[in-house]
Amino acid sequence: MSGHATGSATRRIFIDKQSPKAYHALVQTSEAVRATAADAGLDRSLVELINLRVSQINGCAYCLNAHTRAALRAGETVQRLGVLAAWRDTELFTPAERAALALAEATTEPTDAAAQESAWAAARDALTDDQISAVIWVAVTINAFNRVSIMSKHPVRTEQ
């Protein structure tokens, strides 16, 4: 452990600050994905639902906090945000939203082949090819940001 002070082996570093060029590239990717989603006709609220659902699966407190606020700004309701983790058990989401959420979940947990096939079938019925691609890119990108925040242990601070 050269270069580390005694007792600092478990101290986390903010990898976004430690490697700003890599983080900036991820931010640029996120901006391109946001534009891709808009060009595909995905509304900002749906993008935030995807960001939140993936962050729920990954257990990323920092991203859950940030994207809950973003979803509310995008016009999402408290009711739908409150039941997002159990979206399949409600009638609150449209067929396109349900297809997007299933596809985002399959992207996040790719080892479940049956879920992937089911997600693709639903996506084919409810989304265009451009929308399918955009949903997957949104899920891929938020998965990357989740890993950055989880491994850095980014804090969630009380709002003032």
Coordinates of C-alpha atoms in Angstrom, one line a residue:
M1 CA 0.0 0.0 0.0
S2 CA 2.6 2.5 -0.9
G3 CA 1.6 6.1 -0.8
H4 CA -1.1 5.5 1.8
A5 CA -0.9 6.7 5.4
T6 CA -1.4 4.1 8.2
G7 CA -5.1 3.6 8.9
S8 CA -6.2 5.0 5.6
A9 CA -6.8 1.7 3.8
T10 CA -10.6 2.0 4.1
R11 CA -10.7 5.8 3.4
R12 CA -12.7 6.4 0.2
I13 CA -11.6 8.8 -2.5
F14 CA -14.0 10.6 -4.7
I15 CA -13.0 9.1 -8.0
D16 CA -14.7 11.9 -9.9
K17 CA -12.3 14.3 -8.3
Q18 CA -9.3 12.0 -8.3
S19 CA -9.6 11.4 -12.1
P20 CA -11.4 14.4 -13.5
K21 CA -10.7 13.7 -17.2
A22 CA -12.4 10.3 -16.9
Y23 CA -15.3 11.8 -15.0
H24 CA -15.6 14.6 -17.5
A25 CA -15.8 12.0 -20.3
L26 CA -18.7 10.3 -18.4
V27 CA -20.5 13.7 -18.0
Q28 CA -20.1 14.3 -21.8
T29 CA -21.5 10.9 -22.5
S30 CA -24.4 11.7 -20.2
E31 CA -25.1 14.9 -22.1
A32 CA -25.0 13.1 -25.4
V33 CA -27.4 10.4 -24.0
R34 CA -29.8 13.1 -22.7
A35 CA -29.9 14.6 -26.2
T36 CA -30.3 11.2 -27.8
A37 CA -33.3 10.5 -25.5
A38 CA -34.9 13.9 -26.3
D39 CA -34.3 13.3 -30.1
A40 CA -36.0 9.9 -29.7
G41 CA -39.0 11.5 -28.1
L42 CA -38.5 10.3 -24.6
D43 CA -39.8 12.8 -22.2
R44 CA -37.6 14.1 -19.4
S45 CA -39.9 12.6 -16.8
L46 CA -39.4 9.1 -18.2
V47 CA -35.6 9.5 -18.4
E48 CA -35.7 10.4 -14.6
L49 CA -37.9 7.4 -13.9
I50 CA -35.3 5.2 -15.6
N51 CA -32.5 6.9 -13.6
L52 CA -34.4 6.4 -10.4
R53 CA -35.3 2.7 -11.0
V54 CA -31.8 1.8 -11.9
S55 CA -30.5 3.7 -8.9
Q56 CA -33.0 1.8 -6.7
I57 CA -31.7 -1.5 -8.0
N58 CA -28.1 -0.5 -7.4
G59 CA -28.8 1.1 -4.0
C60 CA -27.2 4.4 -4.9
A61 CA -28.4 6.9 -2.3
Y62 CA -26.6 9.8 -3.9
C63 CA -28.2 9.3 -7.3
L64 CA -31.6 8.5 -5.8
N65 CA -31.5 11.8 -4.0
A66 CA -30.4 13.8 -7.1
H67 CA -32.8 12.1 -9.5
T68 CA -35.8 12.3 -7.2
R69 CA -35.4 16.1 -7.2
A70 CA -34.9 16.1 -11.0
A71 CA -38.0 13.9 -11.5
L72 CA -40.1 16.3 -9.5
R73 CA -38.7 19.2 -11.5
A74 CA -39.7 17.3 -14.7
G75 CA -43.3 17.1 -13.5
E76 CA -43.3 13.6 -12.0
T77 CA -45.8 13.0 -9.2
V78 CA -45.0 12.0 -5.6
Q79 CA -47.4 9.1 -6.0
R80 CA -45.6 7.6 -9.0
L81 CA -42.2 8.1 -7.4
G82 CA -43.4 6.5 -4.2
V83 CA -44.5 3.3 -6.0
L84 CA -41.7 3.2 -8.6
A85 CA -40.0 0.2 -7.0
A86 CA -43.2 -1.8 -7.4
W87 CA -44.2 -0.3 -10.8
R88 CA -45.4 -3.7 -12.1
D89 CA -48.0 -3.9 -9.3
T90 CA -49.7 -0.6 -10.3
E91 CA -51.8 0.8 -13.1
L92 CA -50.0 4.2 -12.8
F93 CA -47.5 3.7 -15.7
T94 CA -48.2 3.7 -19.4
P95 CA -47.3 0.8 -21.7
A96 CA -44.3 2.7 -23.0
E97 CA -43.1 3.6 -19.5
R98 CA -43.5 0.0 -18.4
A99 CA -41.6 -1.2 -21.4
A100 CA -38.8 1.3 -20.8
L101 CA -38.6 0.4 -17.1
A102 CA -38.4 -3.3 -17.9
L103 CA -35.7 -2.7 -20.4
A104 CA -33.7 -0.5 -18.0
E105 CA -34.0 -3.3 -15.4
A106 CA -32.8 -5.9 -17.9
T107 CA -29.9 -3.6 -18.8
T108 CA -29.0 -3.3 -15.1
E109 CA -29.3 -7.0 -14.3
P110 CA -28.3 -8.6 -17.6
T111 CA -27.8 -12.1 -16.3
D112 CA -31.6 -12.8 -16.3
A113 CA -32.1 -14.0 -19.9
A114 CA -35.8 -14.5 -19.5
A115 CA -36.3 -11.0 -18.2
Q116 CA -34.2 -9.7 -21.1
E117 CA -36.4 -11.5 -23.6
S118 CA -39.6 -10.3 -22.0
A119 CA -38.2 -6.7 -21.8
W120 CA -37.3 -6.8 -25.5
A121 CA -40.7 -8.1 -26.5
A122 CA -42.5 -5.3 -24.5
A123 CA -40.1 -2.7 -25.9
R124 CA -40.8 -3.9 -29.5
D125 CA -44.5 -3.4 -28.9
A126 CA -44.3 0.0 -27.2
L127 CA -41.2 1.8 -28.3
T128 CA -39.4 2.8 -31.5
D129 CA -35.9 1.5 -32.3
D130 CA -34.6 5.0 -31.4
Q131 CA -36.4 4.9 -28.1
I132 CA -35.2 1.4 -27.3
S133 CA -31.6 2.5 -28.0
A134 CA -32.1 5.7 -25.9
V135 CA -33.5 3.8 -22.9
I136 CA -30.6 1.3 -22.9
W137 CA -28.1 4.2 -23.1
V138 CA -29.8 6.0 -20.3
A139 CA -29.7 2.8 -18.2
V140 CA -26.0 2.2 -19.1
T141 CA -25.1 5.8 -18.2
I142 CA -26.9 5.9 -14.8
N143 CA -25.4 2.5 -14.0
A144 CA -21.9 4.1 -14.5
F145 CA -22.8 7.1 -12.4
N146 CA -24.1 4.8 -9.7
R147 CA -20.8 2.9 -9.5
V148 CA -18.9 6.2 -9.3
S149 CA -21.0 7.4 -6.4
I150 CA -21.3 4.1 -4.6
M151 CA -17.5 3.4 -4.8
S152 CA -16.7 7.0 -3.8
K153 CA -19.3 6.9 -1.0
H154 CA -20.7 10.3 -2.1
P155 CA -22.6 11.7 0.9
V156 CA -26.3 12.7 0.8
R157 CA -26.6 15.9 2.7
T158 CA -29.7 17.3 4.3
E159 CA -31.4 19.9 2.1
Q160 CA -31.6 23.4 3.4

